[in-house]
Amino acid sequence: MTKIILFIALLATMPVHPITGHWIAAGPNNTKLFIDFNKDGTFKVYSKTATENSGRYHTSIDTIFMYDNNCGTQVGGKYLLHFYGPDSVSFSLLQDSCGERAQEVNGARMKRG
């Protein structure tokens, strides 16, 4: 019985679709940004020419918590994930004291690449 309860509790904390993997988003001036969310809880945002940002993240059901190098790894942002099937997602701001990250992430859309 205990194993069943633990399994149900684990399922309740899993997102509908995992964020892990390789994603593509629109960047400034019609450039492409690539975002890799790794299984080890790290992420990297880069273009064809440079790394734009990196940091760590974790998810809880439909919410992602992000800590990046541009805002400082102790300053977290909290965003609601809206999945459109397993290959598209957008972000909605829940809480973030880093204005630059909030401006970049809130409303952002990505597709698996």
PDB file of N, CA and C in Angstrom, residues 6 24 38 51 59 105 109 111:
ATOM      1  N   LEU A   6       3.238   6.197  -2.692  1.00  0.00           N
ATOM      2  CA  LEU A   6       4.441   6.891  -3.152  1.00  0.00           C
ATOM      3  C   LEU A   6       4.420   7.057  -4.660  1.00  0.00           C
ATOM      4  N   ILE A  24      13.690  25.115 -29.809  1.00  0.00           N
ATOM      5  CA  ILE A  24      14.020  26.262 -30.650  1.00  0.00           C
ATOM      6  C   ILE A  24      12.995  27.359 -30.381  1.00  0.00           C
ATOM      7  N   ASN A  38      18.512  19.965 -19.779  1.00  0.00           N
ATOM      8  CA  ASN A  38      19.147  18.679 -19.538  1.00  0.00           C
ATOM      9  C   ASN A  38      18.514  17.946 -18.365  1.00  0.00           C
ATOM     10  N   THR A  51      26.871  31.556 -26.559  1.00  0.00           N
ATOM     11  CA  THR A  51      25.994  31.167 -25.452  1.00  0.00           C
ATOM     12  C   THR A  51      25.375  32.442 -24.896  1.00  0.00           C
ATOM     13  N   THR A  59      11.151  21.430 -12.187  1.00  0.00           N
ATOM     14  CA  THR A  59       9.732  21.565 -12.480  1.00  0.00           C
ATOM     15  C   THR A  59       8.910  20.889 -11.399  1.00  0.00           C
ATOM     16  N   VAL A 105      11.324  35.750 -20.783  1.00  0.00           N
ATOM     17  CA  VAL A 105      10.685  34.446 -20.655  1.00  0.00           C
ATOM     18  C   VAL A 105       9.159  34.540 -20.701  1.00  0.00           C
ATOM     19  N   ARG A 109       7.613  31.337 -26.491  1.00  0.00           N
ATOM     20  CA  ARG A 109       7.134  30.063 -27.029  1.00  0.00           C
ATOM     21  C   ARG A 109       8.322  29.315 -27.611  1.00  0.00           C
ATOM     22  N   LYS A 111       9.494  25.397 -29.613  1.00  0.00           N
ATOM     23  CA  LYS A 111       9.122  24.145 -30.269  1.00  0.00           C
ATOM     24  C   LYS A 111      10.310  23.192 -30.152  1.00  0.00           C
TER      25      LYS A 111
END
